[in-house]
CSV table of C-alpha atoms in Angstrom, one decimal:
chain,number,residue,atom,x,y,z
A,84,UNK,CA,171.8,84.4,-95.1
A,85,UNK,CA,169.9,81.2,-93.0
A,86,UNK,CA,172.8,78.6,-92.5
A,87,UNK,CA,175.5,81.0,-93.4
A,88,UNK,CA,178.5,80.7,-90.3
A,89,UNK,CA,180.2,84.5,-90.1
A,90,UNK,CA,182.9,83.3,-87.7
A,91,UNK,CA,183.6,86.1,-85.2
A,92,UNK,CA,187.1,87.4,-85.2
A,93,UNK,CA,188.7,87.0,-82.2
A,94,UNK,CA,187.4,84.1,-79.8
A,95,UNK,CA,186.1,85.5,-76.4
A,96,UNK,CA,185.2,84.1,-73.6
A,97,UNK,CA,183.8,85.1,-69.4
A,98,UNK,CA,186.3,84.2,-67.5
A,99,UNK,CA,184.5,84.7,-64.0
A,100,UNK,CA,181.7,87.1,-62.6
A,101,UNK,CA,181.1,89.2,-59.7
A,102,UNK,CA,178.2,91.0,-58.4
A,103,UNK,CA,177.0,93.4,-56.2
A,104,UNK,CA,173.6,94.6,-54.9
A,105,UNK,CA,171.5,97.4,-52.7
A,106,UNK,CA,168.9,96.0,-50.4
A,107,UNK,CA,166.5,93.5,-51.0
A,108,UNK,CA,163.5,94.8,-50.0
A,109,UNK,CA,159.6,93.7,-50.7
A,110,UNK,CA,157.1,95.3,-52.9
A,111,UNK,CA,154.5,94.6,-50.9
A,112,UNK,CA,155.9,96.2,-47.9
A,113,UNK,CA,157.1,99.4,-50.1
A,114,UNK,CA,154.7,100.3,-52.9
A,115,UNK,CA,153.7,102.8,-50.9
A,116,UNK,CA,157.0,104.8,-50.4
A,117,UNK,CA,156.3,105.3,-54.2
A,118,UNK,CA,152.4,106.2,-54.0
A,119,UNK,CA,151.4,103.1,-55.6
A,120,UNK,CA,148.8,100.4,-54.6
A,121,UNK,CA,150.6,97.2,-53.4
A,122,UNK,CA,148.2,95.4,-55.4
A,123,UNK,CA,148.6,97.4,-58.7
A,124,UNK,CA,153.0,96.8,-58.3
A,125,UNK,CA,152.6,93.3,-57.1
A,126,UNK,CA,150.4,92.5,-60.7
A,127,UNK,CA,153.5,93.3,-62.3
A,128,UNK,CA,154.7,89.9,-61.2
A,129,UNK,CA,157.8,91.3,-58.9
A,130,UNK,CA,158.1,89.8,-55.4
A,131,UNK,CA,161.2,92.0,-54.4
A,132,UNK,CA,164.0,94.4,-55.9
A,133,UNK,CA,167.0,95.5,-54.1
A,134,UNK,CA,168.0,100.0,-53.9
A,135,UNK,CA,171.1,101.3,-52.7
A,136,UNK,CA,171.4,101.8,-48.8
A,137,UNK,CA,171.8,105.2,-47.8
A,138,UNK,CA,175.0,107.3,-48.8
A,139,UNK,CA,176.1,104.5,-51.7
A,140,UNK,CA,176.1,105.3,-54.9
A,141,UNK,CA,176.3,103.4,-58.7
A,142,UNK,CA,180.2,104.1,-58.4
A,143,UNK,CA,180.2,102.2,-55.3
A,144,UNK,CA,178.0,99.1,-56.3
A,145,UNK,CA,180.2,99.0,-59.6
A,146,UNK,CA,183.2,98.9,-57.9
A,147,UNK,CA,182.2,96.2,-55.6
A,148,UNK,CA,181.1,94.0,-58.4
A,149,UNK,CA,184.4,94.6,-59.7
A,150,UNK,CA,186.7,93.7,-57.2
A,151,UNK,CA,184.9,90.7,-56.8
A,152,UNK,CA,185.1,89.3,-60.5
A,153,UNK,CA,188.9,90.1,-60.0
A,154,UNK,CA,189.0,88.4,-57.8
A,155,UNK,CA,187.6,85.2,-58.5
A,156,UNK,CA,189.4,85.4,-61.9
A,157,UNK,CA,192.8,85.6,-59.5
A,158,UNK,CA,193.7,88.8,-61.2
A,159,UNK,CA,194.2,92.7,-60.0
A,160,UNK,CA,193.5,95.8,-62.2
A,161,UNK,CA,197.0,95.3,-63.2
A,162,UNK,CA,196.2,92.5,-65.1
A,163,UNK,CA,193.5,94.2,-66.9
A,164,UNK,CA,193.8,95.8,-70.5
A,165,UNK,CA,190.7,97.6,-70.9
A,166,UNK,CA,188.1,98.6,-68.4
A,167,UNK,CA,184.7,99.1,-69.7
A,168,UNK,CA,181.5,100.3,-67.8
A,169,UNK,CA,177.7,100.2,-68.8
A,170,UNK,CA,175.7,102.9,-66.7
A,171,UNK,CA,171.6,102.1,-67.4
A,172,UNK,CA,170.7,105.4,-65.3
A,173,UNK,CA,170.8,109.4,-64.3
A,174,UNK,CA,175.1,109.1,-63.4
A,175,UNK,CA,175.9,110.8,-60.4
A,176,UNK,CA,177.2,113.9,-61.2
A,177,UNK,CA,176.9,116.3,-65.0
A,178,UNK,CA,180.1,115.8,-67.2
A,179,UNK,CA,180.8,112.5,-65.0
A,180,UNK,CA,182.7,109.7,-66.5
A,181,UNK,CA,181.3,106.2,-64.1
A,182,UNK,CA,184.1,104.4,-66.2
A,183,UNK,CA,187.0,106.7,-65.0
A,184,UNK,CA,185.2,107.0,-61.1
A,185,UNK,CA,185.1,103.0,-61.0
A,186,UNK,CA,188.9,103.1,-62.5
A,187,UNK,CA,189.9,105.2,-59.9
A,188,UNK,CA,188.3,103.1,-57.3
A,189,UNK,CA,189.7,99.9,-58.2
A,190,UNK,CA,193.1,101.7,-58.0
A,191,UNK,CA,194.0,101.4,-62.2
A,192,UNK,CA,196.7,104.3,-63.1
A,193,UNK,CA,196.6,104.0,-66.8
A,194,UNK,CA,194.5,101.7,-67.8
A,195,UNK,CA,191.9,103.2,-70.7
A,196,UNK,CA,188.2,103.2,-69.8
A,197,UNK,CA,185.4,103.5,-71.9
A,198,UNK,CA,181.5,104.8,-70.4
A,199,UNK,CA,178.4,103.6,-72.6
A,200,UNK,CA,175.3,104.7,-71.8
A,201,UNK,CA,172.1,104.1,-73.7
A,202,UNK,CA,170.5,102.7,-70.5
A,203,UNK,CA,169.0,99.0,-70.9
A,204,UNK,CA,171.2,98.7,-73.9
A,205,UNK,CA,174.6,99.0,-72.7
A,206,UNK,CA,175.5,95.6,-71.7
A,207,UNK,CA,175.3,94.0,-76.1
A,208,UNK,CA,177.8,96.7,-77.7
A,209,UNK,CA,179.5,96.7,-74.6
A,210,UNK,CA,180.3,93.4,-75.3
A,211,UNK,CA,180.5,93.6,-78.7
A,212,UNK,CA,183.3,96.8,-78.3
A,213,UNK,CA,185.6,94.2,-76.0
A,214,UNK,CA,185.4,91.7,-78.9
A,215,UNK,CA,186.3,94.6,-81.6
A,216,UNK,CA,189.0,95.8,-79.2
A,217,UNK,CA,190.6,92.4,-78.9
A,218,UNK,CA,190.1,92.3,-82.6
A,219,UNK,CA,192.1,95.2,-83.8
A,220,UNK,CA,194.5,95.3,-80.8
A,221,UNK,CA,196.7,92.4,-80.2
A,222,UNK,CA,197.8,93.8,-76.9
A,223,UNK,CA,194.6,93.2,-75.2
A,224,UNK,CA,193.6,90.3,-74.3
A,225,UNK,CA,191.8,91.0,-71.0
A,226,UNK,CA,188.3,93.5,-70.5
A,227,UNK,CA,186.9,94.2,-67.3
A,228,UNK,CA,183.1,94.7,-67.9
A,229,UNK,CA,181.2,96.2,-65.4
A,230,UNK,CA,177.5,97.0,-66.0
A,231,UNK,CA,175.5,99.0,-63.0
A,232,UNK,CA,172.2,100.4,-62.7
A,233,UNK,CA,171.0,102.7,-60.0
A,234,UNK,CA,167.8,104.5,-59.8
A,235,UNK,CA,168.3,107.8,-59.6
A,236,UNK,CA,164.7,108.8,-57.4
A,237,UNK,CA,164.7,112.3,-57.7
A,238,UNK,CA,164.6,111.5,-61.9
A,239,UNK,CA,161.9,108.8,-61.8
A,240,UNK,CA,159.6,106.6,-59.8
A,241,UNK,CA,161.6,103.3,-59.6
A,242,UNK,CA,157.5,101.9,-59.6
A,243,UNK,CA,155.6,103.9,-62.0
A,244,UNK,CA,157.8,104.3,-65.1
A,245,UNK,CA,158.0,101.6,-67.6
A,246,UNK,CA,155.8,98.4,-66.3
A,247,UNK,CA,158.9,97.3,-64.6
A,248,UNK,CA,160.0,97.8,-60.9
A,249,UNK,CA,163.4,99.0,-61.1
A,250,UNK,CA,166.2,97.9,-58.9
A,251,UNK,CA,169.5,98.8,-58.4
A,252,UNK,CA,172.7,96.3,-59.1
A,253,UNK,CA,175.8,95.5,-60.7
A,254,UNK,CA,177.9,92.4,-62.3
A,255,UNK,CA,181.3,92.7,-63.6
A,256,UNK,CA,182.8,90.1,-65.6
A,257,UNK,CA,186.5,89.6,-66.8
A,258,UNK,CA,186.4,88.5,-70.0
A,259,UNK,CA,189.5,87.0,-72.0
A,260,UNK,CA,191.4,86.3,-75.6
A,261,UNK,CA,190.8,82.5,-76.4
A,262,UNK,CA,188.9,81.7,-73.1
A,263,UNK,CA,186.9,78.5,-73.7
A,264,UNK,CA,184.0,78.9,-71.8
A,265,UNK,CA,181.2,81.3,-71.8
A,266,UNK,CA,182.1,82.6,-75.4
A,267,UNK,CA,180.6,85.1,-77.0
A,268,UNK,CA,179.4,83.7,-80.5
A,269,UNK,CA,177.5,86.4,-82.6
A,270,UNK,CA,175.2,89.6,-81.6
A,271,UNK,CA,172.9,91.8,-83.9
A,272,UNK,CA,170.8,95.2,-83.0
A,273,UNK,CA,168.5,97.2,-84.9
A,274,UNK,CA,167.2,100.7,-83.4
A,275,UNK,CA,164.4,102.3,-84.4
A,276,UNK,CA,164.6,106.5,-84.3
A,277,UNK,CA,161.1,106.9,-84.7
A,278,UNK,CA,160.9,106.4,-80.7
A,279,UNK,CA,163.6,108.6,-79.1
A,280,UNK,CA,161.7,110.7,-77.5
A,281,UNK,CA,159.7,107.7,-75.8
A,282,UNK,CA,160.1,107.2,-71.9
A,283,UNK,CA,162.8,110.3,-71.6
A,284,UNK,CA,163.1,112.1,-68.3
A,285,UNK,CA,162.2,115.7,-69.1
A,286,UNK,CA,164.0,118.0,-66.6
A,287,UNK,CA,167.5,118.1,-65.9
A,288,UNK,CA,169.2,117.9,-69.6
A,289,UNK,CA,170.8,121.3,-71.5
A,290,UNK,CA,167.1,121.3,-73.3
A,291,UNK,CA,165.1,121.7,-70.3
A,292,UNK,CA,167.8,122.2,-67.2
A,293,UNK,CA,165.3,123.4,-64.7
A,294,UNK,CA,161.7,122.0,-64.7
A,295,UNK,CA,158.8,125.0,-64.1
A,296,UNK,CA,157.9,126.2,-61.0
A,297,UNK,CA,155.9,124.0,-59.5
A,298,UNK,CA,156.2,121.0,-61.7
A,299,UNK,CA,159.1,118.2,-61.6
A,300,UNK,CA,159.9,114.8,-63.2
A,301,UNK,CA,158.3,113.2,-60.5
A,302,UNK,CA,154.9,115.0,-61.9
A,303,UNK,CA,154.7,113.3,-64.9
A,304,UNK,CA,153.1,109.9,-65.6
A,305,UNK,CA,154.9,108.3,-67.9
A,306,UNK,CA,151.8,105.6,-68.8
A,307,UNK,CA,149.9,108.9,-69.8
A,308,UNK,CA,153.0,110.5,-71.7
A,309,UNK,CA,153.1,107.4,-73.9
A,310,UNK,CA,149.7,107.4,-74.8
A,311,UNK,CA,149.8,110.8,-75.7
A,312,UNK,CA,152.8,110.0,-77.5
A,313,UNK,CA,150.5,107.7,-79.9
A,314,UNK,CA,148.1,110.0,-79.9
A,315,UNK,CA,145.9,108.5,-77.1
A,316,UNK,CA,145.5,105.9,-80.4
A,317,UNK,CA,144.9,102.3,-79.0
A,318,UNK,CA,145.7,100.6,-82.3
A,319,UNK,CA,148.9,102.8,-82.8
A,320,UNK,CA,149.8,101.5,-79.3
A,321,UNK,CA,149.1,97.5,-80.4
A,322,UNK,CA,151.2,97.9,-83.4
A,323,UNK,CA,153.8,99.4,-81.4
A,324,UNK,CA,153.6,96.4,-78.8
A,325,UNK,CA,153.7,93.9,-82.1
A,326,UNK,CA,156.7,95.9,-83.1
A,327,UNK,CA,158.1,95.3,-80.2
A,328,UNK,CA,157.5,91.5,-80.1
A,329,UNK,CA,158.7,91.1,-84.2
A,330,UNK,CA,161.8,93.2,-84.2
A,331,UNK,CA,163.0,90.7,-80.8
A,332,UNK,CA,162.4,87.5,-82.6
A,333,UNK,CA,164.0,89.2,-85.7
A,334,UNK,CA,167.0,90.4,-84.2
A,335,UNK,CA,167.5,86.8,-82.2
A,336,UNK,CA,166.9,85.3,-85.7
A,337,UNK,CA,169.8,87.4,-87.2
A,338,UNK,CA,172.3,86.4,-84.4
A,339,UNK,CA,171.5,83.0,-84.8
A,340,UNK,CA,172.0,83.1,-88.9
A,341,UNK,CA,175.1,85.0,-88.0
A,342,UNK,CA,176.9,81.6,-85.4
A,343,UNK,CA,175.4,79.5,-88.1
A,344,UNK,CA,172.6,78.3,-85.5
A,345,UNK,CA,169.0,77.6,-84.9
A,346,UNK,CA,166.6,78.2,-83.0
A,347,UNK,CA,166.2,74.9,-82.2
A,348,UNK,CA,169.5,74.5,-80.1
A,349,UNK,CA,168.6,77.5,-77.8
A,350,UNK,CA,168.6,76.0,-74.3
A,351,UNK,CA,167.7,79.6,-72.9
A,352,UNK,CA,166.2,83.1,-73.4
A,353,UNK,CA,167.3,85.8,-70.9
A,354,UNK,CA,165.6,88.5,-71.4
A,355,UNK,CA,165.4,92.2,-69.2
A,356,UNK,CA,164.0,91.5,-66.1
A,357,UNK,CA,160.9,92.8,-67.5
A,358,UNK,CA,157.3,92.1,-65.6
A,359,UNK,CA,155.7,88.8,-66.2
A,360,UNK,CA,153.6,89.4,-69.2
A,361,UNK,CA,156.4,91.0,-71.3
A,362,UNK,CA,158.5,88.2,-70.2
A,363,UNK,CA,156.0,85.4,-71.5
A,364,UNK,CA,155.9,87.4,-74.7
A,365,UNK,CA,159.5,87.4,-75.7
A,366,UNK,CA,159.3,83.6,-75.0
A,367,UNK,CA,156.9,82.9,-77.1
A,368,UNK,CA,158.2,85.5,-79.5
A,369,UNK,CA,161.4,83.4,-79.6
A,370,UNK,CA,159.7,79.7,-79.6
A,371,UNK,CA,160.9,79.5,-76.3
A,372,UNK,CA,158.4,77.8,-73.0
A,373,UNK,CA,158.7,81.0,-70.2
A,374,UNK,CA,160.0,78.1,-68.2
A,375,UNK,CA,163.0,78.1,-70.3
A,376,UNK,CA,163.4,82.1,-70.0
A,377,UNK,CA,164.9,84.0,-67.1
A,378,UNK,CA,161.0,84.8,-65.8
A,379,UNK,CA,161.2,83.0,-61.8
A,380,UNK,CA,164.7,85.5,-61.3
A,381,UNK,CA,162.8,88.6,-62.5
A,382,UNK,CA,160.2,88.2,-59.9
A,383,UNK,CA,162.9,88.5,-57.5
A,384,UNK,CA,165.9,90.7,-58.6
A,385,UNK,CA,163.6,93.2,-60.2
A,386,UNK,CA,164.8,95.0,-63.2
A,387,UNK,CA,168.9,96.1,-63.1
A,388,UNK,CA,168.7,97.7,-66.2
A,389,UNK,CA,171.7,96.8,-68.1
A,390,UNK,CA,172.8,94.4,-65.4
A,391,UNK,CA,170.0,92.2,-65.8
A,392,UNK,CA,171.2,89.3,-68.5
A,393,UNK,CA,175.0,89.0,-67.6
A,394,UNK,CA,173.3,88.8,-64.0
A,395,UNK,CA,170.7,86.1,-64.7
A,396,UNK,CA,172.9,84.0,-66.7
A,397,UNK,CA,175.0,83.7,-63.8
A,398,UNK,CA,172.5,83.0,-61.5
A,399,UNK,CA,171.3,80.4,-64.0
A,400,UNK,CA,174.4,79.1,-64.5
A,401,UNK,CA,175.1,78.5,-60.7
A,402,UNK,CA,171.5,76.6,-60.4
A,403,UNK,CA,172.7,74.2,-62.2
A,404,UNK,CA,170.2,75.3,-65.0
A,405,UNK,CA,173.1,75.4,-68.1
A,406,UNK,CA,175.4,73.2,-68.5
A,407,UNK,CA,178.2,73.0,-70.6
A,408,UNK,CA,177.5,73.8,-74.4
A,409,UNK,CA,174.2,75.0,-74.1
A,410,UNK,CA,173.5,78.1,-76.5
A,411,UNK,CA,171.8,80.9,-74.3
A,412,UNK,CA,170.1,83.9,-76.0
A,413,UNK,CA,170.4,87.0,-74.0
A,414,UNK,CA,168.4,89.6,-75.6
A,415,UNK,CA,166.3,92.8,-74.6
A,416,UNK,CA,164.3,95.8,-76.0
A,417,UNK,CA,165.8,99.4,-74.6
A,418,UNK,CA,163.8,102.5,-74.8
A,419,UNK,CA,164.3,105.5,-75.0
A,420,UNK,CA,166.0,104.5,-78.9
A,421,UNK,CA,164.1,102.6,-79.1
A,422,UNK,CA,167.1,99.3,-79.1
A,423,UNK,CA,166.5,95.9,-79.9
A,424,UNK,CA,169.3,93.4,-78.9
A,425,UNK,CA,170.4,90.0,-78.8
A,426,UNK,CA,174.3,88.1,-78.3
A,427,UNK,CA,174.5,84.6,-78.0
A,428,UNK,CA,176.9,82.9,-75.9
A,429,UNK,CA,178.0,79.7,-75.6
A,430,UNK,CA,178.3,78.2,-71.9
């Protein structure tokens, strides 16, 4: 109900953030590694986007991200109750757990992990799982969240998959029982079934383990498998884009309803770093100027998959660009799901 304040049941706070990232290269100078026209990746709106230097890996980045959120938080693993880890791409290795591997290489014994992985989406019940676990067990009053994303090459074009340019990155953030700042308020999420088959990689899975001779998942274009998806149907593919744009402002709506707020107090949207135009949409979509949205950093990180919100509020917040008590909307849309998201926090 509008108005209607469901306190959240156990107070949460960020405590201090870390961050780690591959190398910042230019997509100018690169597009073609990737067989696309500079001009045609630079209309996106992306300047740069950082990929992992050679022999690193999404365990590594994690773990660095890790380490240093510990650190600035002037804790150890030791100190940390539950560790949990959001991977947004292909993991490393079949039957892989990235939460146990980044565990291990932040030298925990016994501490329990937990891997989520429905790729942009990871980072909202991510956080909302550390609120539930500091809900229902008294014990634990300190999460380690780390969230990574690395492009797995051999699975997808990091250029030509999605309208974004993906990048590779991690932030990690210890978050805490009764901590003050940086609190988590309210979230919401709606998925939509209807679209799980939308943007999946084809080859690799026990459906399809081996791709035909001759043909790979670097063969496919995914901007040609969704039209054919809606039936090469231009208005079926507006009223999917307007779906996109309502369920967003609907599920921000419903986390604000939930903290007993407005729209009218957001100071900030932070959205996926998504390209320029699907940036100014979500804006608007929320009542929002893009000035007032997380648009400038997305031109320059490029998109970190699950990484990108907890990684732009950061970034936001060391500009100088929140202060104290601002409310701050960090929201996304997450195919394949398809997964609409939003959790509010309170700097």
């Amino acid at each position: 109900m509008e108005g209607r304040r469901e306190e959240p049941a156990v107070e949460m706070g960020i405590v201090a953030v870390g961050m780690a990232f591959g190398e910042q290269v230019a997509v100018a100078e690169t597009a073609g590694e990737y067989g696309v026209d500079p001009a045609v990746a630079l209309s996106m709106g992306y300047e740069s986007y950082h990929r992992l230097r050679d022999g690193e890996t999404a365990t590594d980045l994690a773990a660095r991200a890790a380490r240093e959120a510990l650190e600035n938080a002037d804790l150890s693993v030791a100190d940390v109750d539950l560790v949990l880890v959001g991977h947004s791409d292909v993991q490393e290795y079949l039957g892989w757990d990235t939460s146990a591997a980044v565990a291990r290489a932040l030298g925990a014994r016994s501490t329990p992990t937990v891997l989520f992985t429905q790729s942009c989406a990871a980072w909202s019940p991510a956080l909302d799982h550390a609120a539930g676990a500091m809900a229902l067990s008294p014990e634990t009053d300190t999460v380690l969240l780390v969230l990574v994303n690395a492009v797995s090459e051999a699975h997808a074009n990091r250029m030509d998959f999605n309208a974004t340019i993906a990048s590779d990155g991690a932030v990690a953030a210890v978050l805490r029982r009764g901590h003050p700042r940086l609190r988590r308020l309210a979230s919401a999420h709606v998925t939509n079934p209807e679209y799980a088959d939308l943007f999946r990689i084809e080859y690799g899975g026990s459906a399809a383990p081996v791709a035909p001779e001759g043909r790979g998942n670097l063969d496919i274009d995914p901007k040609i498998a969704v039209y054919q998806y809606f039936g090469r149907d231009p208005w079926r593919f507006e009223a999917f884009e307007q779906e996109i744009r309502d369920r967003l402002s609907d599920v921000v709506d419903t986390a604000l309803a939930r903290a007993g707020r407005k729209r009218g107090e957001l100071a900030r949207l932070i959205f996926i770093n998504d390209n320029q135009k699907a940036i100014h949409e979500a804006a608007t979509a929320v009542g929002l100027p893009v000035e007032r949205s997380n648009a400038a950093l997305a031109r320059e990180l490029g998109h970190m998959g699950a990484a990108d919100q907890l990684v732009c509020l950061w970034r936001h917040i060391e500009s100088g660009e929140l202060a104290l008590g601002d409310l701050v909307a960090l929201a996304g849309v997450a195919a394949p799901g398809m997964h609409w998201l939003c959790t509010l926090i309170e700097v």
